[in-house]
Amino acid sequence: MRIINRTLSRRAAILLGSIPFALLIGAYAIASHLRRIDNPADKLLPSLSSMGDAIWRMGFEADKRSGDYLLWLDTVDSLSRLAVGIFISTMLAVGLGISIGFIPHIRRGLAPFVATLSLIPPITILPILFIIFGLGETSKVMLIAIGTAPVMIRTIAQAVMDIPRELIIKAETLGASTWQMITRVVLPQVMPKLITAIRLGLVPAWIFLISAEAIASTSGLGYRIFLVRRYLAMDVILPYVAWITLLAFILDQLLLMASRKAFPWNHLSGDSL
Amino acid sequence: MRDPKFMIRNLTKSYGEYPVLERINLDIEAGAFCTLVGASGCGKSTFLRMLLSQELPSGGDILMDGAPLPQQPTPDRGIVFQRYSVFPHLTVAENLIIGAEFAARKLTGRLFGRARKKARDDVAELLETIGLSPAANKYPSQLSGGMQQRLAIAQALTMKPGVLLLDEPFGALDPGIRNDMHELLLGLWKTHDMTIFMVTHDIHEAFKLGTRMLVFDKLRDDPVTPESYGATITYDLPIDLSVAPVPGANGETDETDGMNFSTALMATMPVP
């Protein structure tokens, strides 16, 4: 049978999917072992067990100075910044995206402006944000919002414009006002695409979050890895990177599940990543 | 004698400098079932979209019940498209009550609780007529093409429009399904007292369903710049099924697409 026509069981799929991860961990373990034969105090590729110790220290032992459990404190702080930032850009994407996509006057007025804004590299306005909002939470949240909103607005505006015109005409013949069409036709139709936009927006959002935390912060996952970098503490950095990756993956999958649950009509055919 | 439902005077439509339709003059009596036929690109769908106010005429007038047509689609003219006619994010029953919801709730456009239940009860009979009662809670993409189009017709009828516009509604359906749809449509036409305009590519369908057939074609042809003249209605045929045999009724199927439409029509036309 041709290979493109062969399907595989769930167990085989999981097994196949875990091979690259296992290879990576195995390669690391070997490389780390070889380096520590030369120099038992090697800091560059710490052993898996010393990383385990570091995780235990960061997550389950109170910090001697502050009494906090640093891993969880960092996680909560980072995720709340991410949540507030993404929430703001989601609201902007819904409000402005639908207005731009649906109402010609607003489209003519705002689309070129939003298109221009989306071309500003967000990280370049970080100094401006620090100057305006200070070094507190506001500037970090604003960076995430400003960094992700323009693209999300454009995505939603385009999604609105991609709604078949027939559906809008049909709604008009059923007596809908513009507002009713927004609430009953346009918004429900773009909701799955909004979830996709959030999932894609989270990728740069993490970058802006870590960058802002690295530059000016006193907590957060990004702050921590840039802090311990001074001591070449790879045993902390590597687990933190893995933890951030895992968080990003879980968020992404939760959003996909939410989309499947809330908008079954959008997932009736075809496979989605 | 009632005034005609539609009075169309010197209607033209052009895109830029190219006319698509020109010099259309027509009276349509209330309750007529007009079938619109013609070669691809001859403007029959454009004519239908103007009746819907999806597009506005470049010149001339369309009067409905003696008054100029509104400038935008309104609930007094229902529409069924070939595709994308029902809301994919709503179930069958939700598709049928949404018109009532728009009318009842200006702000939310949504009924809840007892009012919603009543709206659903109100469409139960309609669901039964179109044979979709068992599928009331399914989404359109879970239905076959024929079921989707039945739903689309029923949805248009929920507003009780005086005019129903159909843009190749059965173009994508199998011949067998198409026959069922014809029966359904003729039944609904008789019970709902509507004026129907239906664009079709299928000339047998046009003869079978219509009381009047409007044939769109170009009268004037410029061999060098064929786009410089628009089409108009070249034949306006009353179809009296009691005297005229229906072409194709004995199972013949000829492919008339692509030929000069008037020639093709003359070949299949019943001798008066």
XYZ file of C-alpha atoms in Angstrom:
545
model
C 0.000 0.000 0.000
C 1.212 3.511 -0.704
C 2.597 5.208 2.354
C 0.245 8.176 1.968
C -2.726 5.829 2.380
C -1.501 4.091 5.512
C -3.055 5.181 8.757
C -1.796 4.363 12.191
C -3.318 3.613 15.560
C -3.426 6.148 18.357
C -0.756 4.277 20.312
C 1.561 4.144 17.313
C 0.946 7.845 16.696
C 1.902 8.733 20.263
C 4.947 6.497 20.100
C 6.046 8.021 16.795
C 5.452 11.531 18.106
C 7.588 10.932 21.203
C 10.635 9.655 19.301
C 12.131 13.104 18.478
C 11.714 14.174 22.104
C 13.375 11.018 23.366
C 16.225 11.462 20.879
C 16.790 15.057 22.009
C 16.852 14.128 25.710
C 19.105 11.162 25.015
C 21.540 13.244 22.964
C 21.638 15.832 25.730
C 22.284 13.212 28.407
C 25.184 11.779 26.426
C 26.721 15.174 25.653
C 26.343 16.274 29.266
C 27.922 13.040 30.491
C 30.910 13.428 28.147
C 31.531 17.005 29.263
C 31.333 16.069 32.947
C 33.900 13.325 32.469
C 36.360 16.077 31.555
C 35.139 18.549 34.163
C 32.777 17.385 36.928
C 31.928 21.032 37.708
C 30.813 21.766 34.142
C 28.101 24.447 34.100
C 27.245 24.427 30.406
C 25.460 21.073 30.131
C 24.373 20.173 33.676
C 23.206 16.651 34.360
C 19.512 15.805 34.261
C 19.616 15.118 37.988
C 21.082 18.535 38.810
C 18.334 20.100 36.718
C 15.858 18.038 38.725
C 17.408 19.439 41.902
C 17.089 22.952 40.499
C 13.433 22.414 39.680
C 12.844 21.133 43.193
C 14.660 24.121 44.671
C 12.769 26.671 42.529
C 9.352 25.093 42.770
C 9.039 23.368 46.097
C 11.402 25.119 48.530
C 10.717 28.615 49.781
C 13.304 31.162 48.687
C 15.631 31.938 51.619
C 15.446 35.681 51.118
C 11.793 36.306 50.214
C 10.077 33.107 51.357
C 8.419 32.759 47.948
C 8.196 29.647 45.799
C 9.954 31.259 42.866
C 8.835 29.027 39.986
C 5.168 29.460 40.831
C 5.529 33.160 41.609
C 7.249 33.684 38.246
C 4.634 31.594 36.438
C 1.670 33.417 37.951
C 3.214 36.836 37.284
C 4.122 36.024 33.686
C 0.831 34.377 32.843
C -1.194 37.234 34.285
C 0.773 39.751 32.206
C 0.246 37.584 29.160
C -3.461 37.206 29.906
C -4.087 40.923 30.388
C -2.095 41.811 27.259
C -3.837 39.227 25.080
C -7.207 40.180 26.559
C -6.681 43.799 25.507
C -5.622 42.870 21.985
C -8.522 40.410 21.697
C -10.992 43.130 22.610
C -9.360 45.466 20.092
C -9.415 42.744 17.453
C -13.132 42.116 17.975
C -14.145 45.771 18.168
C -11.920 47.268 15.508
C -11.595 44.168 13.350
C -15.332 43.750 12.914
C -15.871 47.484 12.412
C -13.132 47.650 9.786
C -14.226 44.483 8.067
C -17.933 45.209 8.039
C -18.497 48.953 7.773
C -17.031 50.604 4.660
C -16.618 54.049 6.227
C -14.621 52.714 9.162
C -12.594 50.525 6.819
C -11.624 53.496 4.658
C -10.835 55.528 7.769
C -8.855 53.043 9.829
C -7.500 50.224 7.664
C -4.457 52.135 6.326
C -3.672 53.391 9.823
C -3.817 49.919 11.387
C -1.787 48.520 8.497
C 0.915 51.135 9.170
C 0.890 50.507 12.930
C 1.306 46.784 12.379
C 4.576 47.453 10.557
C 6.237 49.149 13.549
C 8.549 46.603 15.170
C 6.893 46.531 18.612
C 10.139 46.062 20.520
C 11.333 49.465 19.249
C 8.580 51.207 21.167
C 9.469 49.430 24.418
C 11.717 52.338 25.539
C 8.847 54.722 24.806
C 6.508 52.566 26.883
C 9.007 52.496 29.761
C 9.277 56.285 29.611
C 5.499 56.821 29.480
C 4.243 54.080 31.777
C 7.290 53.573 33.979
C 8.880 50.209 34.662
C 5.780 48.649 36.243
C 3.222 46.183 34.948
C 1.551 48.642 32.584
C 4.429 48.930 30.152
C 4.834 45.135 29.896
C 1.145 44.576 29.298
C 1.078 47.431 26.798
C 3.985 45.944 24.871
C 2.121 42.640 24.511
C -1.093 44.406 23.522
C 0.560 46.787 21.053
C 2.696 44.003 19.648
C -0.142 41.601 18.955
C -3.223 43.788 18.402
C -2.578 45.239 14.920
C -2.054 41.847 13.291
C -5.026 40.377 15.144
C -7.209 43.325 14.090
C -6.213 42.814 10.471
C -6.818 39.073 10.707
C -10.323 39.580 12.058
C -11.106 42.357 9.557
C -10.081 40.029 6.750
C -12.116 37.181 8.271
C -15.171 39.449 8.286
C -14.580 40.406 4.664
C -14.233 36.718 3.778
C -17.744 35.926 5.003
C -19.683 35.067 1.830
C -21.657 38.139 0.776
C -24.645 35.844 0.261
C -24.949 35.343 4.009
C -25.036 39.072 4.667
C -27.623 39.620 1.912
C -29.648 36.770 3.343
C -29.574 38.371 6.792
C -30.776 41.627 5.252
C -33.716 39.875 3.596
C -34.529 38.390 7.008
C -34.843 41.938 8.328
C -31.594 42.245 10.298
C -30.183 45.651 11.209
C -26.435 46.267 10.942
C -26.073 45.710 14.685
C -28.100 42.499 14.580
C -25.983 41.234 11.693
C -22.864 41.912 13.770
C -24.162 40.067 16.821
C -25.897 37.153 15.098
C -23.972 36.606 11.857
C -20.588 38.303 11.783
C -19.408 37.723 15.347
C -20.330 34.030 15.485
C -18.776 33.484 12.074
C -15.441 35.047 13.035
C -15.218 33.571 16.558
C -13.316 30.449 15.435
C -10.950 32.674 13.477
C -10.556 34.878 16.561
C -9.395 31.824 18.514
C -6.934 31.040 15.731
C -5.763 34.661 15.800
C -5.212 34.424 19.573
C -3.273 31.192 19.161
C -1.051 32.793 16.548
C -0.829 36.024 18.552
C 0.435 34.140 21.608
C 3.666 33.303 19.787
C 4.898 36.926 19.521
C 3.181 37.695 22.848
C 5.567 35.326 24.631
C 8.524 37.023 22.938
C 7.382 40.470 24.064
C 6.653 39.201 27.561
C 10.073 37.609 28.038
C 11.811 40.640 26.496
C 10.025 43.123 28.719
C 10.684 41.005 31.801
C 14.321 40.598 30.880
C 14.819 44.343 30.585
C 12.920 45.673 33.583
C 11.187 43.480 36.109
C 11.498 41.937 39.537
C 9.607 38.726 38.810
C 8.464 36.563 35.970
C 9.826 33.680 33.952
C 11.792 35.954 31.633
C 13.213 37.931 34.546
C 14.385 34.722 36.241
C 16.267 33.237 33.303
C 18.011 36.511 32.567
C 18.837 36.918 36.277
C 20.421 33.492 36.732
C 22.265 33.867 33.429
C 24.805 35.916 35.435
C 25.756 32.742 37.332
C 25.709 30.561 34.208
C 22.926 28.641 35.983
C 22.009 26.429 33.042
C 20.444 23.987 35.515
C 17.740 26.626 36.099
C 17.574 28.150 32.623
C 17.001 24.917 30.718
C 14.071 23.721 32.899
C 12.583 27.227 32.729
C 12.746 27.199 28.938
C 11.111 23.768 28.910
C 8.464 25.011 31.358
C 7.706 28.093 29.207
C 7.403 25.834 26.178
C 5.061 23.518 28.027
C 2.904 26.455 29.176
C 2.717 27.786 25.620
C 1.760 24.335 24.350
C -0.956 23.876 26.979
C -2.427 27.316 26.259
C -2.492 26.550 22.547
C -4.195 23.184 23.039
C -6.716 24.647 25.497
C -7.702 27.250 22.907
C -8.055 24.582 20.225
C -10.223 22.478 22.537
C -12.317 25.518 23.429
C -12.860 26.209 19.740
C -13.950 22.624 19.072
C -16.280 22.675 22.054
C -17.811 26.087 21.425
C -17.995 26.087 17.627
C -18.663 22.505 16.569
C -20.063 23.698 13.232
C -16.597 24.964 12.314
C -14.859 21.651 12.973
C -17.228 19.266 11.229
C -14.960 18.636 8.308
C -11.241 18.616 7.821
C -8.367 18.175 10.243
C -6.967 21.044 12.222
C -3.531 21.443 13.727
C -57.319 43.585 -13.388
C -54.743 44.206 -10.688
C -51.842 46.530 -11.290
C -48.726 44.525 -12.126
C -46.503 43.535 -9.208
C -43.456 44.835 -11.021
C -43.225 47.547 -13.659
C -39.808 47.778 -15.241
C -39.112 50.726 -17.503
C -36.078 51.145 -19.718
C -33.826 49.359 -17.246
C -30.101 49.373 -17.974
C -27.090 48.139 -16.058
C -23.486 48.754 -16.970
C -20.196 48.064 -15.268
C -17.917 50.962 -16.089
C -18.414 51.640 -19.783
C -19.630 48.135 -20.601
C -23.382 47.634 -20.662
C -24.601 44.300 -19.341
C -28.311 44.842 -19.679
C -30.121 47.451 -21.719
C -33.616 48.579 -22.659
C -35.587 46.182 -20.497
C -39.291 46.933 -20.328
C -41.499 44.501 -18.511
C -44.698 44.176 -16.521
C -44.896 41.218 -14.184
C -48.270 40.284 -12.785
C -48.558 39.263 -9.141
C -48.349 35.515 -8.629
C -46.299 34.866 -11.755
C -43.560 32.251 -11.768
C -40.943 33.748 -14.075
C -38.035 31.640 -15.158
C -34.974 33.535 -16.363
C -32.833 31.777 -18.915
C -29.977 32.738 -21.191
C -26.357 31.997 -21.920
C -23.714 32.467 -19.233
C -22.834 36.109 -18.714
C -25.972 37.448 -20.353
C -27.028 39.325 -17.254
C -29.886 37.218 -15.948
C -28.324 36.978 -12.509
C -27.592 40.698 -12.626
C -31.281 41.271 -13.359
C -32.192 39.125 -10.349
C -29.751 41.004 -8.116
C -31.353 44.272 -9.187
C -34.773 42.908 -8.233
C -33.237 42.175 -4.824
C -31.534 45.611 -4.654
C -28.231 43.818 -4.147
C -27.207 45.867 -7.163
C -28.720 49.151 -8.277
C -29.720 49.939 -11.876
C -27.522 52.273 -13.902
C -30.632 53.693 -15.555
C -34.371 53.177 -15.736
C -36.825 52.235 -13.023
C -38.091 49.177 -11.234
C -41.442 49.765 -9.567
C -42.787 47.223 -7.115
C -46.467 47.634 -6.193
C -46.266 51.030 -7.873
C -43.403 52.335 -5.728
C -39.693 52.448 -6.529
C -37.726 49.502 -5.146
C -35.917 50.158 -1.858
C -32.178 50.830 -2.279
C -31.180 47.773 -0.250
C -32.448 44.232 0.358
C -35.601 44.126 2.475
C -37.713 41.304 3.956
C -40.446 41.672 1.317
C -38.165 39.930 -1.202
C -36.766 36.561 -0.192
C -33.656 35.100 -1.792
C -32.173 31.659 -2.271
C -28.668 31.426 -3.689
C -27.021 28.375 -5.162
C -24.543 28.260 -2.272
C -24.026 29.966 1.084
C -27.748 30.468 1.529
C -28.081 29.342 5.139
C -26.071 30.254 8.208
C -23.490 27.523 8.844
C -23.157 28.417 12.531
C -26.856 27.874 13.249
C -28.754 24.610 13.389
C -31.664 23.945 11.044
C -34.268 25.172 13.542
C -32.152 28.187 14.498
C -31.856 29.102 10.822
C -35.633 29.171 10.593
C -36.351 31.267 13.697
C -33.629 33.875 13.220
C -35.931 36.132 11.174
C -38.474 36.150 14.006
C -35.652 36.824 16.456
C -34.486 39.848 14.427
C -38.022 41.207 14.435
C -38.675 40.603 18.127
C -35.405 41.750 19.704
C -33.912 44.867 18.155
C -30.868 44.907 20.430
C -29.783 41.305 20.894
C -31.543 39.726 17.898
C -31.963 36.655 20.083
C -34.889 35.031 21.838
C -34.558 33.136 25.111
C -36.638 30.804 27.218
C -40.333 30.625 26.538
C -40.279 33.080 23.604
C -37.606 30.966 21.924
C -39.585 27.797 22.508
C -42.655 29.421 20.991
C -40.663 30.534 17.934
C -39.434 26.970 17.510
C -42.972 25.632 17.792
C -44.050 28.125 15.142
C -41.641 26.684 12.580
C -42.442 23.034 13.373
C -44.991 22.861 10.573
C -42.587 24.417 8.079
C -39.928 21.907 9.145
C -42.421 19.114 8.519
C -43.272 20.499 5.053
C -39.642 20.492 3.975
C -39.073 17.117 5.624
C -36.357 18.314 7.982
C -38.043 17.690 11.346
C -35.629 14.870 12.233
C -32.686 17.132 11.360
C -33.907 20.163 13.331
C -30.821 20.258 15.540
C -28.220 19.503 12.904
C -25.869 22.029 11.359
C -26.205 22.728 7.623
C -22.854 21.109 6.818
C -24.270 17.846 8.194
C -27.055 17.955 5.588
C -27.044 16.916 1.940
C -27.084 19.596 -0.758
C -30.790 19.064 -1.414
C -31.651 19.352 2.268
C -29.606 22.536 2.537
C -31.511 24.097 -0.355
C -34.861 23.051 1.123
C -33.769 24.733 4.314
C -32.731 27.841 2.375
C -36.134 28.065 0.674
C -37.946 27.531 3.968
C -35.783 30.157 5.636
C -36.671 32.700 2.957
C -40.354 31.858 3.406
C -40.305 32.531 7.160
C -40.527 36.250 6.374
C -43.634 35.633 4.219
C -42.185 37.616 1.294
C -44.423 38.594 -1.612
C -41.532 37.952 -3.951
C -39.151 35.011 -3.938
C -35.929 35.256 -5.923
C -33.997 32.102 -6.747
C -30.521 32.226 -8.262
C -29.868 28.798 -9.780
C -31.094 27.189 -6.573
C -30.893 23.614 -7.864
C -27.831 24.021 -10.070
C -25.642 21.847 -7.857
C -28.166 19.061 -7.211
C -28.629 15.610 -8.707
C -31.441 15.269 -11.282
C -33.522 13.032 -9.006
C -33.252 15.401 -6.062
C -34.009 18.233 -8.441
C -37.391 16.734 -9.307
C -38.310 16.514 -5.627
C -37.289 20.134 -5.225
C -39.514 21.139 -8.157
C -42.535 19.533 -6.483
C -41.729 21.226 -3.187
C -41.248 24.613 -4.808
C -44.446 24.420 -6.878
C -46.381 23.412 -3.761
C -44.981 26.301 -1.736
C -45.634 28.725 -4.591
C -49.294 27.729 -4.672
C -49.803 27.923 -0.913
C -47.825 31.108 -0.286
C -49.196 33.411 -3.017
C -45.812 34.669 -4.174
C -44.310 36.103 -7.313
C -41.257 34.003 -8.124
C -38.240 34.795 -10.263
C -35.886 31.922 -10.856
C -32.610 31.984 -12.751
C -31.784 28.615 -14.230
C -29.417 27.065 -16.732
C -31.768 24.173 -17.290
C -34.278 25.029 -19.998
C -36.452 22.011 -19.186
C -36.689 23.194 -15.632
C -37.619 26.634 -16.943
C -40.501 25.205 -18.990
C -41.621 22.847 -16.282
C -41.849 25.337 -13.433
C -42.554 28.711 -14.991
C -45.745 30.421 -16.011
C -43.606 32.809 -17.970
C -40.127 32.495 -19.366
C -37.839 35.465 -19.894
C -34.996 34.797 -22.290
C -31.938 37.033 -22.037
C -29.720 37.516 -25.050
C -27.900 40.151 -27.029
C -29.941 41.629 -29.856
C -27.163 43.779 -31.195
C -23.749 42.330 -31.740
C -20.616 44.217 -32.638
C -18.197 41.664 -34.117
C -15.117 43.765 -33.290
C -15.985 44.784 -29.738
C -18.588 42.310 -28.553
C -18.709 43.931 -25.130
C -20.091 47.224 -26.445
C -23.734 46.088 -26.357
C -25.645 44.641 -23.450
C -28.227 41.897 -23.385
C -31.935 42.394 -23.137
C -35.000 40.191 -22.917
C -35.386 38.728 -26.380
C -38.313 36.422 -25.689
C -41.055 36.781 -23.137
C -42.980 33.572 -23.378
C -46.162 32.761 -21.530
C -46.062 29.073 -20.747
C -49.416 27.372 -20.781
C -48.837 23.857 -19.629
C -52.307 22.730 -20.716
C -51.514 23.166 -24.420
C -47.754 23.063 -24.726
C -45.881 19.807 -24.224
C -42.988 20.151 -21.864
C -39.737 19.705 -23.769
C -37.677 16.987 -22.263
C -40.689 15.492 -20.524
C -40.107 12.255 -22.372
C -36.621 11.964 -20.967
C -34.598 13.607 -23.708
C -31.664 15.561 -22.396
C -29.846 17.911 -24.684
C -27.039 20.154 -23.598
C -27.952 23.667 -24.630
C -25.238 25.464 -22.672
C -22.680 27.263 -24.724
C -24.752 27.507 -27.902
C -26.220 30.775 -28.989
C -29.071 30.709 -26.575
C -31.799 31.936 -28.907
C -30.918 29.290 -31.452
C -30.896 26.627 -28.795
C -34.211 27.876 -27.507
C -35.863 27.902 -30.909
C -34.833 24.292 -31.316
C -36.563 23.215 -28.139
C -39.503 25.613 -28.172
C -43.005 24.240 -28.451
C -44.781 25.279 -31.616
C -47.582 27.638 -30.637
